[in-house]
Amino acid sequence: MEANLNEKAECTVIIRAAHDAMDVLNGKWKIPIIAVLCFSKKRYSELLNEIKGISGKMLSKELKDMELNLLLKRTVLSTQPITVQYELTEYGERLKVAIEQLAIWGTAYRKEISAK
Amino acid sequence: MEANLNEKAECTVIIRAAHDAMDVLNGKWKIPIIAVLCFSKKRYSELLNEIKGISGKMLSKELKDMELNLLLKRTVLSTQPITVQYELTEYGERLKVAIEQLAIWGTAYRKEISAK
DNA sequence: CTGTATCCACCTTGATACTG
DNA sequence: CAGTATCAAGGTGGATACAG
């Protein structure tokens, strides 16, 4: 019963915490964006090119969302014409571990499912 | 340049693999469902009670999705009235690691953001 | 108990054109 | 280059009633 209580408590905590995380990562594009930015900072147009299928509108929207959620930092460079750099914050960086685990699972899953 | 190629390749792989995973986990409720089932198999009504906010329709739909994706197994028990057990498959079990990482991140994020 | 059927409001996304 | 505005379409999720 002690074990049962602990299980229940732990379960509830995980559910809520995972939900918090997914709330911040909602939508189709946030994980791909973070995955790209895990390796280096990028400009808007670089992201647009490297994330296949995303539209400019969605990229803008997602980037704005993530900036508000403190996942990434936006920097306007005074080049001519101006360019904008996006990079992960510490919060964003720390998501890398979770995303890697998802990717590891996804890789194995795809492989085994397709071998069916 | 070699490093650059590797970075690019690894990045692409991670994006695709994470996308595969998120494809299977799409929607609002799959992660909570898996989190609950991580600890023990559950019946439909137990899931309905323990996952706060989910409707019966969505629970049915998500469970069906996940069964098709081989994430969980559905077993009809010949009780009176009949009950149905859901449990994770091996694929589903292996997602636990990734979800735990998400939860760890979510916990820290919530804590630090609220401390703002 | 374990679902399904229907209806509906909302949200997300995409295409396209446009701005500074 | 880095976005914004507008419109349209489809998907998502909730309420309710019903079925086996």
Coordinates of C-alpha atoms (C1' of nucleotides) in Angstrom, one line a residue:
Chain A
M1 CA 0.0 0.0 0.0
E2 CA 2.9 2.3 0.7
A3 CA 4.2 1.2 -2.7
N4 CA 0.8 1.9 -4.1
L5 CA 0.7 5.4 -2.7
N6 CA 4.2 6.1 -4.1
E7 CA 3.2 4.7 -7.4
K8 CA 0.2 6.9 -7.5
A9 CA 2.0 10.0 -6.4
E10 CA 4.8 9.4 -8.9
C11 CA 2.4 8.7 -11.7
T12 CA 0.5 11.9 -11.0
V13 CA 3.7 13.9 -10.9
I14 CA 4.9 12.5 -14.2
I15 CA 1.6 13.1 -15.9
R16 CA 1.6 16.7 -14.9
A17 CA 5.2 17.3 -15.6
A18 CA 5.0 15.6 -19.0
H19 CA 1.9 17.7 -19.7
D20 CA 3.8 20.9 -18.8
A21 CA 6.5 19.9 -21.3
M22 CA 4.1 19.0 -24.0
D23 CA 2.2 22.3 -23.5
V24 CA 5.3 24.2 -24.3
L25 CA 6.1 21.9 -27.2
N26 CA 2.7 21.8 -28.7
G27 CA 2.2 22.1 -32.4
K28 CA 3.8 20.4 -35.3
W29 CA 7.0 22.3 -35.6
K30 CA 8.6 23.1 -32.2
I31 CA 10.5 19.8 -31.9
P32 CA 12.0 20.1 -35.4
I33 CA 13.0 23.7 -34.7
I34 CA 14.7 22.7 -31.4
A35 CA 16.4 19.8 -33.1
V36 CA 17.9 22.1 -35.7
L37 CA 19.0 24.7 -33.2
C38 CA 20.6 22.0 -31.0
F39 CA 23.5 22.1 -33.3
S40 CA 24.0 25.8 -34.0
K41 CA 22.3 29.1 -34.0
K42 CA 20.4 29.8 -37.2
R43 CA 18.8 32.6 -39.1
Y44 CA 15.2 32.7 -40.1
S45 CA 15.8 31.8 -43.7
E46 CA 18.1 29.0 -42.7
L47 CA 15.4 27.5 -40.5
L48 CA 13.0 27.9 -43.3
N49 CA 15.2 26.0 -45.7
E50 CA 16.3 23.3 -43.3
I51 CA 12.9 22.4 -41.8
K52 CA 11.2 20.8 -44.7
G53 CA 7.6 21.6 -45.2
I54 CA 7.2 24.5 -42.8
S55 CA 5.7 27.8 -44.1
G56 CA 7.0 31.2 -43.2
K57 CA 3.9 32.0 -41.3
M58 CA 4.2 28.9 -39.1
L59 CA 7.9 29.4 -38.6
S60 CA 7.3 33.0 -37.4
K61 CA 4.5 31.9 -35.1
E62 CA 6.3 29.0 -33.6
L63 CA 9.5 31.1 -33.0
K64 CA 7.4 33.8 -31.3
D65 CA 5.7 31.2 -29.1
M66 CA 9.0 29.7 -28.1
E67 CA 10.6 33.0 -27.5
L68 CA 7.8 33.9 -25.1
N69 CA 8.3 30.5 -23.4
L70 CA 12.0 31.3 -23.0
L71 CA 13.0 28.4 -25.1
L72 CA 15.0 30.5 -27.5
K73 CA 16.5 33.9 -27.9
R74 CA 16.1 36.2 -30.9
T75 CA 18.8 38.6 -31.9
V76 CA 18.5 41.2 -34.6
L77 CA 21.9 41.7 -36.4
S78 CA 22.6 45.1 -37.9
T79 CA 23.7 43.7 -41.2
Q80 CA 22.4 45.0 -44.5
P81 CA 19.7 43.9 -44.9
I82 CA 19.1 43.0 -41.3
T83 CA 19.2 39.3 -40.4
V84 CA 17.9 37.6 -37.3
Q85 CA 19.6 34.9 -35.3
Y86 CA 17.8 32.4 -33.2
E87 CA 19.5 30.3 -30.6
L88 CA 18.4 28.1 -27.7
T89 CA 18.3 29.4 -24.2
E90 CA 19.4 27.2 -21.4
Y91 CA 15.8 25.9 -21.1
G92 CA 15.9 25.0 -24.7
E93 CA 19.3 23.4 -24.5
R94 CA 18.1 21.1 -21.7
L95 CA 15.3 19.8 -23.8
K96 CA 18.0 18.2 -26.0
V97 CA 18.1 15.1 -23.8
A98 CA 14.4 14.5 -24.0
I99 CA 14.4 15.0 -27.8
E100 CA 17.3 12.7 -28.2
Q101 CA 15.4 10.0 -26.4
L102 CA 12.4 10.6 -28.5
A103 CA 14.6 10.3 -31.6
I104 CA 16.2 7.1 -30.3
W105 CA 12.8 5.6 -29.8
G106 CA 11.6 6.9 -33.1
T107 CA 14.5 5.3 -35.0
A108 CA 14.0 1.9 -33.4
Y109 CA 10.3 2.1 -33.9
R110 CA 10.5 3.0 -37.5
K111 CA 13.0 0.2 -38.1
E112 CA 11.1 -2.5 -36.4
I113 CA 7.7 -1.4 -37.7
S114 CA 8.9 -1.3 -41.2
A115 CA 10.5 -4.8 -40.8
K116 CA 7.1 -5.8 -39.5
Chain B
M1 CA 33.8 20.3 -43.0
E2 CA 33.7 16.7 -42.0
A3 CA 32.4 17.8 -38.7
N4 CA 29.9 20.0 -40.6
L5 CA 28.7 17.1 -42.7
N6 CA 28.3 14.9 -39.7
E7 CA 26.4 17.6 -37.9
K8 CA 24.1 18.1 -40.8
A9 CA 23.5 14.4 -41.2
E10 CA 23.0 13.8 -37.5
C11 CA 20.7 16.8 -37.3
T12 CA 18.6 15.5 -40.2
V13 CA 18.3 12.1 -38.6
I14 CA 17.2 13.5 -35.3
I15 CA 14.6 15.7 -36.9
R16 CA 13.1 12.8 -38.8
A17 CA 13.3 10.4 -35.9
A18 CA 11.8 12.9 -33.5
H19 CA 9.1 13.6 -36.0
D20 CA 8.3 9.9 -36.3
A21 CA 7.9 9.7 -32.6
M22 CA 5.8 12.8 -32.4
D23 CA 3.6 11.5 -35.2
V24 CA 2.8 8.5 -33.1
L25 CA 2.3 10.6 -30.0
N26 CA 0.3 13.4 -31.6
G27 CA -2.8 14.8 -29.9
K28 CA -3.3 16.0 -26.4
W29 CA -3.7 12.8 -24.5
K30 CA -1.3 10.1 -25.7
I31 CA 1.5 11.0 -23.3
P32 CA -0.7 11.1 -20.3
I33 CA -2.2 7.8 -21.2
I34 CA 1.3 6.2 -21.5
A35 CA 2.4 7.8 -18.3
V36 CA -0.5 6.2 -16.5
L37 CA 0.1 2.8 -18.1
C38 CA 3.8 2.9 -17.3
F39 CA 2.9 1.9 -13.8
S40 CA 0.3 -0.8 -14.3
K41 CA -2.3 -2.0 -16.7
K42 CA -5.6 -0.2 -16.4
R43 CA -9.2 -0.5 -17.4
Y44 CA -11.1 2.0 -19.5
S45 CA -12.9 3.5 -16.6
E46 CA -9.8 3.7 -14.5
L47 CA -8.1 5.6 -17.3
L48 CA -11.1 7.9 -17.6
N49 CA -10.9 8.7 -13.9
E50 CA -7.2 9.1 -13.6
I51 CA -6.5 11.2 -16.6
K52 CA -8.2 14.4 -15.6
G53 CA -10.1 16.3 -18.2
I54 CA -10.3 13.6 -20.9
S55 CA -13.7 12.7 -22.4
G56 CA -14.8 9.2 -23.1
K57 CA -14.8 9.9 -26.8
M58 CA -11.2 11.1 -26.8
L59 CA -10.1 8.3 -24.6
S60 CA -11.6 5.7 -27.0
K61 CA -10.1 7.4 -30.0
E62 CA -6.7 7.7 -28.5
L63 CA -6.6 4.2 -27.3
K64 CA -7.7 2.9 -30.7
D65 CA -5.0 5.0 -32.4
M66 CA -2.3 3.7 -30.0
E67 CA -3.5 0.1 -30.4
L68 CA -3.1 0.4 -34.2
N69 CA 0.4 1.9 -33.7
L70 CA 1.3 -1.1 -31.5
L71 CA 1.9 1.0 -28.5
L72 CA -0.6 -0.8 -26.4
K73 CA -2.6 -4.0 -26.1
R74 CA -6.3 -4.3 -25.5
T75 CA -7.7 -7.3 -23.7
V76 CA -11.4 -7.9 -23.2
L77 CA -12.0 -9.8 -19.9
S78 CA -15.0 -12.0 -19.6
T79 CA -16.2 -10.5 -16.4
Q80 CA -19.8 -9.6 -15.9
P81 CA -20.2 -7.0 -17.1
I82 CA -17.2 -7.2 -19.4
T83 CA -14.2 -5.1 -18.7
V84 CA -11.3 -4.1 -20.9
Q85 CA -7.6 -4.0 -19.9
Y86 CA -5.1 -1.8 -21.5
E87 CA -1.4 -2.3 -21.2
L88 CA 1.7 -1.1 -22.9
T89 CA 3.4 -3.2 -25.5
E90 CA 7.2 -3.4 -25.6
Y91 CA 7.1 -0.4 -28.0
G92 CA 5.1 1.5 -25.5
E93 CA 7.3 0.5 -22.6
R94 CA 10.3 1.8 -24.3
L95 CA 8.8 5.2 -24.6
K96 CA 9.0 5.5 -20.8
V97 CA 12.5 6.7 -21.0
A98 CA 11.7 9.6 -23.3
I99 CA 8.6 10.5 -21.3
E100 CA 10.6 10.5 -18.1
Q101 CA 13.1 12.9 -19.6
L102 CA 10.2 15.2 -20.7
A103 CA 8.8 15.0 -17.2
I104 CA 12.2 15.8 -15.7
W105 CA 12.5 18.8 -17.9
G106 CA 8.9 19.9 -17.3
T107 CA 9.4 19.8 -13.6
A108 CA 12.5 21.9 -13.7
Y109 CA 11.0 24.3 -16.2
R110 CA 7.8 24.8 -14.1
K111 CA 9.8 25.3 -11.0
E112 CA 12.2 27.9 -12.5
I113 CA 9.6 29.7 -14.5
S114 CA 7.3 30.1 -11.6
A115 CA 10.2 31.3 -9.5
K116 CA 10.8 33.8 -12.4
Chain C
dC1 C1' -18.9 -1.1 -18.2
dT2 C1' -17.2 0.2 -22.6
dG3 C1' -17.8 2.2 -26.0
dT4 C1' -20.3 4.7 -30.7
dA5 C1' -22.9 8.6 -33.2
dT6 C1' -23.9 13.2 -33.9
dC7 C1' -23.4 17.9 -33.9
dC8 C1' -20.6 21.9 -33.3
dA9 C1' -17.2 25.4 -31.7
dC10 C1' -12.6 26.2 -32.0
dC11 C1' -8.0 25.9 -33.3
dT12 C1' -4.3 24.9 -36.4
dT13 C1' -2.3 25.1 -40.6
dG14 C1' -1.5 26.4 -45.5
dA15 C1' -1.6 29.6 -49.6
dT16 C1' -1.1 33.8 -51.2
dA17 C1' -0.2 38.4 -51.2
dC18 C1' 1.8 42.2 -49.1
dT19 C1' 5.2 45.4 -45.9
dG20 C1' 9.5 47.5 -44.0
Chain D
dC1 C1' 15.7 39.4 -45.4
dA2 C1' 12.2 38.8 -42.1
dG3 C1' 8.3 38.9 -41.3
dT4 C1' 2.5 40.2 -41.2
dA5 C1' -2.5 40.0 -43.1
dT6 C1' -6.2 37.7 -44.8
dC7 C1' -8.8 34.0 -46.2
dA8 C1' -10.1 29.2 -46.5
dA9 C1' -10.0 24.2 -45.2
dG10 C1' -9.5 20.6 -42.3
dG11 C1' -8.6 18.7 -38.0
dT12 C1' -9.4 18.4 -32.8
dG13 C1' -11.9 18.0 -29.0
dG14 C1' -16.2 18.6 -26.1
dA15 C1' -21.3 17.6 -24.9
dT16 C1' -24.8 14.8 -25.2
dA17 C1' -27.4 11.0 -26.3
dC18 C1' -27.5 6.3 -27.3
dA19 C1' -26.0 1.1 -27.8
dG20 C1' -24.3 -3.7 -26.7

